[in-house]
Amino acid sequence: MSAVVRRLRETVSALHQELVRYNLVAWTAGNVSGRVPGEDLFVIKPSGVMYEDLTPESIVVCDLDGELVEGDLAPSSDTAAHAYVYRMMPQVGGVVHTHSTYASAWAARDEAIPCVLTAMADEFGGEIPVGPFALIGGDDIGKGIVATLEGHRSPAVLMRNHGVFTIGADARAAVKAAVMCEDVARTVHVARQLGEPVPIAQSDIDSLYNRYQNVYGQRSPR
Ligand SMILES: [Zn+2]
């Protein structure tokens, strides 16, 4: 096993603890995967393992058809959806799936989360869209994710009656999108209880998004 894969297994194992820390998962229902740079492989959570029992060694390696390449356990039941996203979106280096409460409540109503917070404009560049209803198994969930995300700047999609899938340049970025998705889903839900949230003008969404994506934060070291 290469050092790159070993490190990625450590990273993805540790990132699952962030799903727990941010209260995005119940029991074992949520998973993180990460693409192996330069290879047609990704690493993902094994199926049915409790988060506290996850170790880097228990994280499994799959090819882009979702077939197990290395590991002692069966891959997550969501592996086909992750694999489809990696096949179709070469820029994606990480995928996360959760049933986080507030975001899934929007998905249950088949309602996109409107862009009514500057933090949403920053992170998502607009609404967080809803993808189609799809049964697990085969490529239907993956197709719904990719078709919906391709029409939006959002790195998060609410799959109708199901939950959240997020993408990122790496696994950590996809986890961040899952955390932020739940955060804004909750705030906009609360706002809705008190009245009708006020939309942000598209030109303002565009400038917030461009600033945050290109200027905000520390310059990355070379
Ligand atoms: Zn699910």
PDB file of C-alpha atoms and ligand atoms in Angstrom:
ATOM      1  CA  MET A   1       0.000   0.000   0.000  1.00  0.00           C
ATOM      2  CA  SER A   2       1.417   3.367  -0.969  1.00  0.00           C
ATOM      3  CA  ALA A   3       2.185   6.094   1.561  1.00  0.00           C
ATOM      4  CA  VAL A   4      -0.364   8.331  -0.209  1.00  0.00           C
ATOM      5  CA  VAL A   5      -3.160   5.792   0.335  1.00  0.00           C
ATOM      6  CA  ARG A   6      -2.116   5.238   3.942  1.00  0.00           C
ATOM      7  CA  ARG A   7      -2.243   8.975   4.679  1.00  0.00           C
ATOM      8  CA  LEU A   8      -5.589   9.341   2.909  1.00  0.00           C
ATOM      9  CA  ARG A   9      -7.038   6.485   4.992  1.00  0.00           C
ATOM     10  CA  GLU A  10      -5.874   8.301   8.150  1.00  0.00           C
ATOM     11  CA  THR A  11      -7.395  11.574   6.956  1.00  0.00           C
ATOM     12  CA  VAL A  12     -10.739  10.046   5.951  1.00  0.00           C
ATOM     13  CA  SER A  13     -10.939   8.012   9.165  1.00  0.00           C
ATOM     14  CA  ALA A  14     -10.366  11.182  11.238  1.00  0.00           C
ATOM     15  CA  LEU A  15     -12.847  13.231   9.168  1.00  0.00           C
ATOM     16  CA  HIS A  16     -15.657  10.839  10.136  1.00  0.00           C
ATOM     17  CA  GLN A  17     -15.207  12.083  13.708  1.00  0.00           C
ATOM     18  CA  GLU A  18     -16.096  15.578  12.432  1.00  0.00           C
ATOM     19  CA  LEU A  19     -19.498  14.243  11.294  1.00  0.00           C
ATOM     20  CA  VAL A  20     -20.055  13.147  14.901  1.00  0.00           C
ATOM     21  CA  ARG A  21     -18.647  16.362  16.402  1.00  0.00           C
ATOM     22  CA  TYR A  22     -20.949  18.546  14.301  1.00  0.00           C
ATOM     23  CA  ASN A  23     -23.977  16.339  15.001  1.00  0.00           C
ATOM     24  CA  LEU A  24     -24.552  15.401  11.360  1.00  0.00           C
ATOM     25  CA  VAL A  25     -25.047  11.648  11.858  1.00  0.00           C
ATOM     26  CA  ALA A  26     -27.065   9.124  13.853  1.00  0.00           C
ATOM     27  CA  TRP A  27     -25.789   5.551  14.369  1.00  0.00           C
ATOM     28  CA  THR A  28     -23.723   4.720  11.222  1.00  0.00           C
ATOM     29  CA  ALA A  29     -25.706   6.763   8.668  1.00  0.00           C
ATOM     30  CA  GLY A  30     -23.157   9.014   7.026  1.00  0.00           C
ATOM     31  CA  ASN A  31     -19.886   8.612   5.176  1.00  0.00           C
ATOM     32  CA  VAL A  32     -16.831  10.401   3.833  1.00  0.00           C
ATOM     33  CA  SER A  33     -14.695   9.397   0.852  1.00  0.00           C
ATOM     34  CA  GLY A  34     -11.527  10.784  -0.711  1.00  0.00           C
ATOM     35  CA  ARG A  35     -10.040  10.328  -4.178  1.00  0.00           C
ATOM     36  CA  VAL A  36      -6.508   8.904  -4.367  1.00  0.00           C
ATOM     37  CA  PRO A  37      -4.624  11.620  -6.311  1.00  0.00           C
ATOM     38  CA  GLY A  38      -3.524  10.478  -9.745  1.00  0.00           C
ATOM     39  CA  GLU A  39      -5.212   7.055  -9.458  1.00  0.00           C
ATOM     40  CA  ASP A  40      -8.641   5.745 -10.463  1.00  0.00           C
ATOM     41  CA  LEU A  41      -9.260   4.896  -6.802  1.00  0.00           C
ATOM     42  CA  PHE A  42     -10.915   6.353  -3.729  1.00  0.00           C
ATOM     43  CA  VAL A  43     -11.108   5.441  -0.052  1.00  0.00           C
ATOM     44  CA  ILE A  44     -14.414   5.242   1.840  1.00  0.00           C
ATOM     45  CA  LYS A  45     -15.987   4.140   5.118  1.00  0.00           C
ATOM     46  CA  PRO A  46     -16.749   0.439   5.483  1.00  0.00           C
ATOM     47  CA  SER A  47     -20.434  -0.474   5.794  1.00  0.00           C
ATOM     48  CA  GLY A  48     -22.095  -0.636   9.218  1.00  0.00           C
ATOM     49  CA  VAL A  49     -19.046   0.253  11.355  1.00  0.00           C
ATOM     50  CA  MET A  50     -19.661   2.591  14.301  1.00  0.00           C
ATOM     51  CA  TYR A  51     -17.723   5.868  14.097  1.00  0.00           C
ATOM     52  CA  GLU A  52     -15.853   5.204  17.343  1.00  0.00           C
ATOM     53  CA  ASP A  53     -14.640   1.877  15.929  1.00  0.00           C
ATOM     54  CA  LEU A  54     -13.277   3.337  12.681  1.00  0.00           C
ATOM     55  CA  THR A  55      -9.518   3.096  12.201  1.00  0.00           C
ATOM     56  CA  PRO A  56      -7.348   4.017   9.198  1.00  0.00           C
ATOM     57  CA  GLU A  57      -6.945   0.275   8.520  1.00  0.00           C
ATOM     58  CA  SER A  58     -10.728  -0.255   8.420  1.00  0.00           C
ATOM     59  CA  ILE A  59     -11.180   2.378   5.669  1.00  0.00           C
ATOM     60  CA  VAL A  60     -11.502   0.509   2.357  1.00  0.00           C
ATOM     61  CA  VAL A  61     -10.075   1.284  -1.092  1.00  0.00           C
ATOM     62  CA  CYS A  62     -12.386   1.058  -4.142  1.00  0.00           C
ATOM     63  CA  ASP A  63     -12.046   1.610  -7.872  1.00  0.00           C
ATOM     64  CA  LEU A  64     -14.213   4.122  -9.742  1.00  0.00           C
ATOM     65  CA  ASP A  65     -16.802   1.403 -10.433  1.00  0.00           C
ATOM     66  CA  GLY A  66     -17.215   1.067  -6.671  1.00  0.00           C
ATOM     67  CA  GLU A  67     -15.558  -2.369  -6.542  1.00  0.00           C
ATOM     68  CA  LEU A  68     -13.455  -3.199  -3.482  1.00  0.00           C
ATOM     69  CA  VAL A  69      -9.726  -3.111  -4.271  1.00  0.00           C
ATOM     70  CA  GLU A  70      -8.224  -3.290  -0.800  1.00  0.00           C
ATOM     71  CA  GLY A  71      -9.611  -3.758   2.697  1.00  0.00           C
ATOM     72  CA  ASP A  72     -11.080  -6.420   4.966  1.00  0.00           C
ATOM     73  CA  LEU A  73     -14.626  -5.036   5.202  1.00  0.00           C
ATOM     74  CA  ALA A  74     -17.432  -4.381   2.724  1.00  0.00           C
ATOM     75  CA  PRO A  75     -17.569  -0.774   1.482  1.00  0.00           C
ATOM     76  CA  SER A  76     -20.365   1.611   2.520  1.00  0.00           C
ATOM     77  CA  SER A  77     -23.745   0.939   0.912  1.00  0.00           C
ATOM     78  CA  ASP A  78     -23.444   4.432  -0.611  1.00  0.00           C
ATOM     79  CA  THR A  79     -20.239   3.520  -2.469  1.00  0.00           C
ATOM     80  CA  ALA A  80     -21.916   3.376  -5.913  1.00  0.00           C
ATOM     81  CA  ALA A  81     -23.071   6.996  -5.541  1.00  0.00           C
ATOM     82  CA  HIS A  82     -19.606   8.200  -4.490  1.00  0.00           C
ATOM     83  CA  ALA A  83     -18.014   6.238  -7.368  1.00  0.00           C
ATOM     84  CA  TYR A  84     -20.389   7.744  -9.931  1.00  0.00           C
ATOM     85  CA  VAL A  85     -19.518  11.271  -8.770  1.00  0.00           C
ATOM     86  CA  TYR A  86     -15.760  10.563  -9.035  1.00  0.00           C
ATOM     87  CA  ARG A  87     -16.236   9.075 -12.527  1.00  0.00           C
ATOM     88  CA  MET A  88     -18.239  12.006 -13.857  1.00  0.00           C
ATOM     89  CA  MET A  89     -16.644  14.959 -12.007  1.00  0.00           C
ATOM     90  CA  PRO A  90     -12.846  14.727 -12.330  1.00  0.00           C
ATOM     91  CA  GLN A  91     -12.364  17.966 -10.336  1.00  0.00           C
ATOM     92  CA  VAL A  92     -13.952  16.360  -7.255  1.00  0.00           C
ATOM     93  CA  GLY A  93     -11.514  14.989  -4.661  1.00  0.00           C
ATOM     94  CA  GLY A  94     -13.930  14.328  -1.788  1.00  0.00           C
ATOM     95  CA  VAL A  95     -17.577  13.324  -1.285  1.00  0.00           C
ATOM     96  CA  VAL A  96     -19.677  13.310   1.900  1.00  0.00           C
ATOM     97  CA  HIS A  97     -23.136  11.904   2.563  1.00  0.00           C
ATOM     98  CA  THR A  98     -25.255  12.586   5.660  1.00  0.00           C
ATOM     99  CA  HIS A  99     -28.875  12.597   6.785  1.00  0.00           C
ATOM    100  CA  SER A 100     -28.281  15.727   8.888  1.00  0.00           C
ATOM    101  CA  THR A 101     -31.552  16.860  10.444  1.00  0.00           C
ATOM    102  CA  TYR A 102     -32.355  20.310   9.102  1.00  0.00           C
ATOM    103  CA  ALA A 103     -30.992  19.755   5.602  1.00  0.00           C
ATOM    104  CA  SER A 104     -32.891  16.464   5.343  1.00  0.00           C
ATOM    105  CA  ALA A 105     -36.057  18.232   6.489  1.00  0.00           C
ATOM    106  CA  TRP A 106     -35.765  20.525   3.432  1.00  0.00           C
ATOM    107  CA  ALA A 107     -35.144  17.406   1.292  1.00  0.00           C
ATOM    108  CA  ALA A 108     -38.241  15.758   2.765  1.00  0.00           C
ATOM    109  CA  ARG A 109     -40.314  18.714   1.496  1.00  0.00           C
ATOM    110  CA  ASP A 110     -38.537  18.742  -1.903  1.00  0.00           C
ATOM    111  CA  GLU A 111     -37.619  22.364  -1.245  1.00  0.00           C
ATOM    112  CA  ALA A 112     -34.328  24.044  -2.175  1.00  0.00           C
ATOM    113  CA  ILE A 113     -32.787  26.214   0.563  1.00  0.00           C
ATOM    114  CA  PRO A 114     -33.047  29.796  -0.736  1.00  0.00           C
ATOM    115  CA  CYS A 115     -29.957  32.020  -0.619  1.00  0.00           C
ATOM    116  CA  VAL A 116     -30.959  34.431   2.143  1.00  0.00           C
ATOM    117  CA  LEU A 117     -27.704  34.619   4.161  1.00  0.00           C
ATOM    118  CA  THR A 118     -24.350  36.073   3.159  1.00  0.00           C
ATOM    119  CA  ALA A 119     -22.710  32.884   4.476  1.00  0.00           C
ATOM    120  CA  MET A 120     -24.765  30.947   1.911  1.00  0.00           C
ATOM    121  CA  ALA A 121     -23.706  33.271  -0.893  1.00  0.00           C
ATOM    122  CA  ASP A 122     -20.067  32.810   0.238  1.00  0.00           C
ATOM    123  CA  GLU A 123     -20.089  29.011   0.438  1.00  0.00           C
ATOM    124  CA  PHE A 124     -22.791  27.931  -1.989  1.00  0.00           C
ATOM    125  CA  GLY A 125     -23.009  30.810  -4.475  1.00  0.00           C
ATOM    126  CA  GLY A 126     -26.818  30.594  -4.489  1.00  0.00           C
ATOM    127  CA  GLU A 127     -29.517  28.196  -3.368  1.00  0.00           C
ATOM    128  CA  ILE A 128     -28.771  24.670  -2.200  1.00  0.00           C
ATOM    129  CA  PRO A 129     -30.725  22.667  -4.799  1.00  0.00           C
ATOM    130  CA  VAL A 130     -32.804  19.506  -4.474  1.00  0.00           C
ATOM    131  CA  GLY A 131     -32.038  16.473  -6.625  1.00  0.00           C
ATOM    132  CA  PRO A 132     -34.512  13.760  -7.662  1.00  0.00           C
ATOM    133  CA  PHE A 133     -35.859  10.887  -5.610  1.00  0.00           C
ATOM    134  CA  ALA A 134     -33.705   7.799  -6.237  1.00  0.00           C
ATOM    135  CA  LEU A 135     -33.483   4.335  -4.736  1.00  0.00           C
ATOM    136  CA  ILE A 136     -30.169   3.058  -3.401  1.00  0.00           C
ATOM    137  CA  GLY A 137     -28.228   0.619  -5.597  1.00  0.00           C
ATOM    138  CA  GLY A 138     -27.048   1.238  -9.148  1.00  0.00           C
ATOM    139  CA  ASP A 139     -26.226   4.660 -10.510  1.00  0.00           C
ATOM    140  CA  ASP A 140     -29.540   6.461  -9.926  1.00  0.00           C
ATOM    141  CA  ILE A 141     -28.416   8.427  -6.860  1.00  0.00           C
ATOM    142  CA  GLY A 142     -25.088   9.337  -8.486  1.00  0.00           C
ATOM    143  CA  LYS A 143     -26.848  10.474 -11.671  1.00  0.00           C
ATOM    144  CA  GLY A 144     -29.197  12.675  -9.648  1.00  0.00           C
ATOM    145  CA  ILE A 145     -26.313  14.233  -7.711  1.00  0.00           C
ATOM    146  CA  VAL A 146     -24.233  15.020 -10.787  1.00  0.00           C
ATOM    147  CA  ALA A 147     -27.141  16.300 -12.907  1.00  0.00           C
ATOM    148  CA  THR A 148     -28.235  18.653 -10.118  1.00  0.00           C
ATOM    149  CA  LEU A 149     -24.784  19.932  -9.115  1.00  0.00           C
ATOM    150  CA  GLU A 150     -23.812  20.638 -12.727  1.00  0.00           C
ATOM    151  CA  GLY A 151     -26.508  23.320 -12.912  1.00  0.00           C
ATOM    152  CA  HIS A 152     -25.459  25.057  -9.677  1.00  0.00           C
ATOM    153  CA  ARG A 153     -22.408  26.563  -7.950  1.00  0.00           C
ATOM    154  CA  SER A 154     -23.409  24.790  -4.732  1.00  0.00           C
ATOM    155  CA  PRO A 155     -21.109  21.982  -3.549  1.00  0.00           C
ATOM    156  CA  ALA A 156     -24.141  20.524  -1.706  1.00  0.00           C
ATOM    157  CA  VAL A 157     -27.280  18.854  -3.042  1.00  0.00           C
ATOM    158  CA  LEU A 158     -30.341  17.742  -1.084  1.00  0.00           C
ATOM    159  CA  MET A 159     -31.552  14.446  -2.517  1.00  0.00           C
ATOM    160  CA  ARG A 160     -35.354  14.410  -2.289  1.00  0.00           C
ATOM    161  CA  ASN A 161     -36.780  12.392   0.628  1.00  0.00           C
ATOM    162  CA  HIS A 162     -33.245  11.320   1.555  1.00  0.00           C
ATOM    163  CA  GLY A 163     -30.421  13.577   2.704  1.00  0.00           C
ATOM    164  CA  VAL A 164     -27.341  15.522   1.711  1.00  0.00           C
ATOM    165  CA  PHE A 165     -24.438  14.841  -0.647  1.00  0.00           C
ATOM    166  CA  THR A 166     -21.541  17.302  -0.780  1.00  0.00           C
ATOM    167  CA  ILE A 167     -18.429  17.526  -2.924  1.00  0.00           C
ATOM    168  CA  GLY A 168     -15.083  19.283  -2.523  1.00  0.00           C
ATOM    169  CA  ALA A 169     -11.582  19.551  -3.915  1.00  0.00           C
ATOM    170  CA  ASP A 170     -10.638  17.083  -1.169  1.00  0.00           C
ATOM    171  CA  ALA A 171     -12.407  15.133   1.562  1.00  0.00           C
ATOM    172  CA  ARG A 172     -11.975  17.921   4.139  1.00  0.00           C
ATOM    173  CA  ALA A 173     -13.601  20.488   1.824  1.00  0.00           C
ATOM    174  CA  ALA A 174     -16.565  18.139   1.294  1.00  0.00           C
ATOM    175  CA  VAL A 175     -16.928  17.742   5.095  1.00  0.00           C
ATOM    176  CA  LYS A 176     -16.836  21.539   5.485  1.00  0.00           C
ATOM    177  CA  ALA A 177     -19.632  21.842   2.886  1.00  0.00           C
ATOM    178  CA  ALA A 178     -21.703  19.266   4.825  1.00  0.00           C
ATOM    179  CA  VAL A 179     -21.213  21.197   8.085  1.00  0.00           C
ATOM    180  CA  MET A 180     -22.078  24.543   6.473  1.00  0.00           C
ATOM    181  CA  CYS A 181     -25.082  23.042   4.649  1.00  0.00           C
ATOM    182  CA  GLU A 182     -26.612  21.871   7.925  1.00  0.00           C
ATOM    183  CA  ASP A 183     -25.808  25.208   9.576  1.00  0.00           C
ATOM    184  CA  VAL A 184     -27.619  27.303   6.952  1.00  0.00           C
ATOM    185  CA  ALA A 185     -30.461  24.757   6.659  1.00  0.00           C
ATOM    186  CA  ARG A 186     -31.102  25.276  10.378  1.00  0.00           C
ATOM    187  CA  THR A 187     -30.862  29.078  10.302  1.00  0.00           C
ATOM    188  CA  VAL A 188     -33.135  29.465   7.272  1.00  0.00           C
ATOM    189  CA  HIS A 189     -35.596  27.022   8.841  1.00  0.00           C
ATOM    190  CA  VAL A 190     -35.691  29.128  12.015  1.00  0.00           C
ATOM    191  CA  ALA A 191     -36.087  32.318   9.969  1.00  0.00           C
ATOM    192  CA  ARG A 192     -39.029  30.733   8.144  1.00  0.00           C
ATOM    193  CA  GLN A 193     -40.826  30.169  11.460  1.00  0.00           C
ATOM    194  CA  LEU A 194     -40.931  33.911  12.064  1.00  0.00           C
ATOM    195  CA  GLY A 195     -41.806  35.146   8.580  1.00  0.00           C
ATOM    196  CA  GLU A 196     -40.603  35.070   4.998  1.00  0.00           C
ATOM    197  CA  PRO A 197     -36.790  35.277   4.623  1.00  0.00           C
ATOM    198  CA  VAL A 198     -35.640  38.139   2.358  1.00  0.00           C
ATOM    199  CA  PRO A 199     -33.745  37.105  -0.785  1.00  0.00           C
ATOM    200  CA  ILE A 200     -30.301  38.536  -1.625  1.00  0.00           C
ATOM    201  CA  ALA A 201     -29.957  40.196  -5.049  1.00  0.00           C
ATOM    202  CA  GLN A 202     -28.156  37.988  -7.594  1.00  0.00           C
ATOM    203  CA  SER A 203     -25.483  40.669  -8.192  1.00  0.00           C
ATOM    204  CA  ASP A 204     -24.711  40.722  -4.450  1.00  0.00           C
ATOM    205  CA  ILE A 205     -24.636  36.899  -4.310  1.00  0.00           C
ATOM    206  CA  ASP A 206     -22.154  36.955  -7.202  1.00  0.00           C
ATOM    207  CA  SER A 207     -19.807  39.464  -5.549  1.00  0.00           C
ATOM    208  CA  LEU A 208     -19.948  37.706  -2.158  1.00  0.00           C
ATOM    209  CA  TYR A 209     -19.224  34.356  -3.792  1.00  0.00           C
ATOM    210  CA  ASN A 210     -16.338  35.684  -5.885  1.00  0.00           C
ATOM    211  CA  ARG A 211     -14.736  37.460  -2.937  1.00  0.00           C
ATOM    212  CA  TYR A 212     -15.030  34.467  -0.609  1.00  0.00           C
ATOM    213  CA  GLN A 213     -13.833  31.926  -3.139  1.00  0.00           C
ATOM    214  CA  ASN A 214     -10.889  34.010  -4.378  1.00  0.00           C
ATOM    215  CA  VAL A 215      -9.791  36.464  -1.709  1.00  0.00           C
ATOM    216  CA  TYR A 216     -10.964  35.355   1.751  1.00  0.00           C
ATOM    217  CA  GLY A 217      -8.677  33.485   4.182  1.00  0.00           C
ATOM    218  CA  GLN A 218      -4.948  32.951   4.345  1.00  0.00           C
ATOM    219  CA  ARG A 219      -2.934  32.612   1.188  1.00  0.00           C
ATOM    220  CA  SER A 220      -2.009  28.975   0.810  1.00  0.00           C
ATOM    221  CA  PRO A 221       1.721  28.320   1.251  1.00  0.00           C
ATOM    222  CA  ARG A 222       3.617  27.388  -1.883  1.00  0.00           C
TER     223      ARG A 222
HETATM  224 ZN    ZN B   1     -28.402   8.010   2.871  1.00  0.00          ZN
END
